Amino acid sequence: AGVVPLAGLRTRWADGQCADPRTWIIKDAHSSNGFSAALFDRTARAMEPGDVPGGYCYVVQEYVDRPLLLDGRKFELRQYVLLCGDGAGYTYRTALMRLASVRYCCTSTDRRAHITNKFVQTRWEARSELVSSLDEIEWTTRRWPAYTQQLFDSSIVPLVADLLDSIAPLLVTGRQRSSAPAAPPPARSFELFACDLVVTSEMQAHLMEVNINPAFGTFTETTTRELIRPMFSDLVSLTAAEAIGQPLREGGFCCIRQPEEAGCGPGPRSSPP
């Protein structure tokens, strides 16, 4: 990972000895909803600024060409992660699943086979020519037992732990810069964000992006019932219960990182139950 000028990337990929993978995802770094995301074959031609409409700063990401499939379709996980002001970190034990409406083929030119964002699949409509109900392309991991049995402890937890360890030092900087007397105590301040993950055929989760302002108002009733309402109830119990004299309760959150006493180094890890 790093910042590379477009001209430098074009020169690198034009080198006949370049060993970089052939297929990449490119998208506008300031966009959302999959508006600008597209597949790019670096061996076909040089990349141009116009390959991402409206973009001047790009994310260029290696494409996972052997994704795990469900019913022949590609999917992604949205894993919710909580970082508290005292350095404690958690992830939720239920995740959102977004499935493609088109069966996967690595050479398909149909963007819906590769990019599982809801806008790409239905353009935010409740149905499309391939989708009669959003329940067909939006699941929670309650419908996928392998998430709990094979993926969560072995791949999700280590990935989230590494992410939290990289973000936690920013907390110290934030505390040092904040002198407002009305600021909430560190333990009760928090950030809930969403990690979008792709799972390989070898059952390994890979981070695609982190959303610091994920939307919560556009889910199906099933997703709201199975994931959103329970998660927000558990969020209140975990972050605000002490303010009303109640004991903290983790609920569906799994503690990945213990609170820090001081400094910004990694807190002791909790062993997954």
CSV table of C-alpha atoms in Angstrom, one decimal, residues 84-272:
chain,number,residue,atom,x,y,z
A,84,CYS,CA,-13.7,2.9,22.2
A,85,GLY,CA,-11.9,6.0,23.5
A,86,ASP,CA,-10.0,4.0,26.1
A,87,GLY,CA,-8.4,1.8,23.4
A,88,ALA,CA,-10.8,-1.2,23.8
A,89,GLY,CA,-11.8,-2.7,20.4
A,90,TYR,CA,-14.6,-5.1,19.4
A,91,THR,CA,-16.1,-6.6,16.4
A,92,TYR,CA,-19.7,-7.9,16.1
A,93,ARG,CA,-20.4,-11.6,15.8
A,94,THR,CA,-23.0,-11.1,13.1
A,95,ALA,CA,-22.0,-9.5,9.8
A,96,LEU,CA,-23.9,-8.2,6.7
A,97,MET,CA,-23.5,-10.2,3.5
A,98,ARG,CA,-24.0,-8.6,0.1
A,99,LEU,CA,-24.3,-11.0,-2.8
A,100,ALA,CA,-24.1,-10.6,-6.6
A,101,SER,CA,-27.2,-11.1,-8.7
A,102,VAL,CA,-25.1,-12.6,-11.5
A,103,ARG,CA,-23.2,-15.9,-11.3
A,104,TYR,CA,-19.5,-15.4,-11.0
A,105,CYS,CA,-17.0,-15.8,-13.9
A,106,CYS,CA,-13.6,-14.1,-13.6
A,107,THR,CA,-13.8,-13.1,-17.3
A,108,SER,CA,-17.3,-11.7,-17.2
A,109,THR,CA,-17.8,-8.2,-18.5
A,110,ASP,CA,-20.9,-7.7,-16.4
A,111,ARG,CA,-19.9,-5.5,-13.5
A,112,ARG,CA,-22.6,-7.1,-11.3
A,113,ALA,CA,-20.7,-10.4,-11.3
A,114,HIS,CA,-17.7,-8.7,-9.6
A,115,ILE,CA,-18.9,-5.8,-7.5
A,116,THR,CA,-21.5,-6.7,-5.0
A,117,ASN,CA,-22.5,-3.2,-3.8
A,118,LYS,CA,-26.3,-2.7,-3.8
A,119,PHE,CA,-26.1,0.3,-6.1
A,120,VAL,CA,-24.3,-1.8,-8.7
A,121,GLN,CA,-26.8,-4.6,-8.3
A,122,THR,CA,-30.1,-2.7,-8.4
A,123,ARG,CA,-29.2,1.0,-8.5
A,124,TRP,CA,-30.8,1.3,-5.1
A,125,GLU,CA,-34.1,0.0,-6.3
A,126,ALA,CA,-36.1,-2.6,-4.4
A,127,ARG,CA,-35.8,-5.0,-7.4
A,128,SER,CA,-34.3,-5.3,-10.9
A,129,GLU,CA,-34.6,-7.6,-13.9
A,130,LEU,CA,-32.5,-10.1,-12.0
A,131,VAL,CA,-33.6,-9.4,-8.4
A,132,SER,CA,-37.2,-9.9,-7.4
A,133,SER,CA,-36.5,-9.1,-3.7
A,134,LEU,CA,-33.5,-7.5,-1.9
A,135,ASP,CA,-33.6,-10.6,0.4
A,136,GLU,CA,-32.0,-12.4,-2.5
A,137,ILE,CA,-28.8,-10.3,-2.4
A,138,GLU,CA,-28.8,-9.1,1.2
A,139,TRP,CA,-28.2,-11.7,3.9
A,140,THR,CA,-26.7,-11.7,7.4
A,141,THR,CA,-24.2,-14.4,8.4
A,142,ARG,CA,-27.0,-16.1,10.4
A,143,ARG,CA,-27.8,-17.8,7.1
A,144,TRP,CA,-24.2,-18.9,6.6
A,145,PRO,CA,-23.0,-21.3,9.3
A,146,ALA,CA,-19.4,-21.4,7.9
A,147,TYR,CA,-18.9,-17.8,9.1
A,148,THR,CA,-19.1,-18.9,12.7
A,149,GLN,CA,-17.7,-22.3,12.3
A,150,GLN,CA,-14.7,-21.7,10.0
A,151,LEU,CA,-14.1,-18.0,9.4
A,152,PHE,CA,-14.7,-15.8,12.4
A,153,ASP,CA,-12.0,-16.9,14.9
A,154,SER,CA,-9.4,-18.0,12.3
A,155,SER,CA,-9.5,-15.0,9.9
A,156,ILE,CA,-11.9,-12.2,10.9
A,157,VAL,CA,-10.5,-11.8,14.5
A,158,PRO,CA,-6.8,-11.5,13.5
A,159,LEU,CA,-7.6,-9.1,10.7
A,160,VAL,CA,-9.7,-6.8,12.9
A,161,ALA,CA,-7.0,-7.0,15.6
A,162,ASP,CA,-4.3,-5.8,13.2
A,163,LEU,CA,-6.6,-3.0,12.0
A,164,LEU,CA,-7.3,-1.9,15.6
A,165,ASP,CA,-3.7,-1.9,16.5
A,166,SER,CA,-2.9,0.4,13.6
A,167,ILE,CA,-5.8,2.8,14.4
A,168,ALA,CA,-5.4,3.0,18.2
A,169,PRO,CA,-2.4,5.3,18.3
A,170,LEU,CA,-4.6,8.0,16.7
A,171,LEU,CA,-6.6,8.0,20.0
A,172,VAL,CA,-3.6,9.4,21.9
A,173,THR,CA,-3.2,12.2,19.4
A,174,GLY,CA,-6.9,13.0,19.6
A,175,ARG,CA,-6.8,13.1,23.3
A,176,GLN,CA,-3.8,15.4,23.3
A,177,ARG,CA,-5.4,17.8,20.9
A,178,SER,CA,-8.8,17.9,22.7
A,179,SER,CA,-9.0,20.2,25.6
A,180,ALA,CA,-12.7,20.8,25.6
A,181,PRO,CA,-14.1,20.5,29.1
A,182,ALA,CA,-17.3,19.0,27.8
A,183,ALA,CA,-15.6,16.1,26.0
A,184,PRO,CA,-17.0,12.7,27.0
A,185,PRO,CA,-14.7,10.5,29.1
A,186,PRO,CA,-12.5,8.3,26.9
A,187,ALA,CA,-14.2,5.1,27.8
A,188,ARG,CA,-17.6,6.4,26.7
A,189,SER,CA,-16.5,7.9,23.4
A,190,PHE,CA,-16.4,5.5,20.5
A,191,GLU,CA,-16.4,5.1,16.8
A,192,LEU,CA,-18.4,2.4,15.0
A,193,PHE,CA,-17.2,1.7,11.5
A,194,ALA,CA,-17.6,-1.0,8.9
A,195,CYS,CA,-15.0,-3.1,7.2
A,196,ASP,CA,-15.9,-4.5,3.8
A,197,LEU,CA,-14.2,-7.9,3.3
A,198,VAL,CA,-13.9,-10.4,0.5
A,199,VAL,CA,-13.4,-14.1,1.3
A,200,THR,CA,-11.1,-16.2,-0.9
A,201,SER,CA,-11.8,-19.8,-1.9
A,202,GLU,CA,-9.3,-20.8,0.8
A,203,MET,CA,-11.5,-19.2,3.5
A,204,GLN,CA,-9.3,-16.2,4.1
A,205,ALA,CA,-10.8,-12.8,4.6
A,206,HIS,CA,-9.2,-9.8,2.9
A,207,LEU,CA,-9.9,-6.2,3.7
A,208,MET,CA,-11.2,-4.1,0.8
A,209,GLU,CA,-12.0,-0.9,2.5
A,210,VAL,CA,-13.0,0.8,5.8
A,211,ASN,CA,-16.1,2.9,6.0
A,212,ILE,CA,-16.0,5.5,8.8
A,213,ASN,CA,-19.6,6.7,8.1
A,214,PRO,CA,-21.5,3.6,7.1
A,215,ALA,CA,-25.2,3.9,6.2
A,216,PHE,CA,-27.8,2.2,8.4
A,217,GLY,CA,-31.1,3.3,6.9
A,218,THR,CA,-31.4,1.2,3.8
A,219,PHE,CA,-31.6,-2.4,5.0
A,220,THR,CA,-34.2,-5.0,4.5
A,221,GLU,CA,-36.5,-5.8,7.4
A,222,THR,CA,-34.7,-9.2,7.8
A,223,THR,CA,-31.3,-7.5,8.1
A,224,THR,CA,-32.7,-4.9,10.5
A,225,ARG,CA,-34.2,-7.6,12.7
A,226,GLU,CA,-31.2,-10.0,12.7
A,227,LEU,CA,-28.4,-7.5,12.8
A,228,ILE,CA,-29.0,-3.7,13.1
A,229,ARG,CA,-31.4,-3.6,16.0
A,230,PRO,CA,-29.5,-6.1,18.1
A,231,MET,CA,-26.2,-4.5,17.4
A,232,PHE,CA,-27.4,-1.0,18.4
A,233,SER,CA,-28.9,-2.4,21.5
A,234,ASP,CA,-25.7,-4.1,22.4
A,235,LEU,CA,-23.8,-0.9,21.5
A,236,VAL,CA,-25.7,1.1,24.0
A,237,SER,CA,-25.2,-1.6,26.7
A,238,LEU,CA,-21.5,-1.6,26.0
A,239,THR,CA,-20.8,2.1,25.8
A,240,ALA,CA,-23.5,3.9,27.8
A,241,ALA,CA,-24.7,1.6,30.5
A,242,GLU,CA,-22.4,2.9,33.2
A,243,ALA,CA,-23.7,6.4,32.7
A,244,ILE,CA,-27.1,5.3,34.0
A,245,GLY,CA,-25.7,3.0,36.7
A,246,GLN,CA,-25.9,-0.3,34.8
A,247,PRO,CA,-23.1,-2.8,34.3
A,248,LEU,CA,-21.5,-2.9,30.9
A,249,ARG,CA,-22.6,-5.8,28.7
A,250,GLU,CA,-20.8,-6.9,25.5
A,251,GLY,CA,-23.8,-8.8,24.1
A,252,GLY,CA,-22.9,-9.8,20.5
A,253,PHE,CA,-19.7,-7.8,20.5
A,254,CYS,CA,-16.4,-9.8,20.7
A,255,CYS,CA,-13.6,-8.1,22.6
A,256,ILE,CA,-10.5,-8.0,20.4
A,257,ARG,CA,-8.4,-5.4,22.2
A,258,GLN,CA,-8.5,-4.6,25.9
A,259,PRO,CA,-8.5,-1.0,27.2
A,260,GLU,CA,-5.2,0.8,27.6
A,261,GLU,CA,-3.9,2.1,30.9
A,262,ALA,CA,-1.7,4.6,29.1
A,263,GLY,CA,0.2,5.1,25.9
A,264,CYS,CA,-0.7,4.0,22.5
A,265,GLY,CA,0.7,0.5,22.3
A,266,PRO,CA,-1.4,-2.6,21.7
A,267,GLY,CA,-3.6,-3.5,24.6
A,268,PRO,CA,-3.7,-7.1,25.7
A,269,ARG,CA,-5.8,-9.3,23.4
A,270,SER,CA,-8.8,-11.2,24.5
A,271,SER,CA,-9.0,-14.8,23.6
A,272,PRO,CA,-12.1,-15.5,21.5
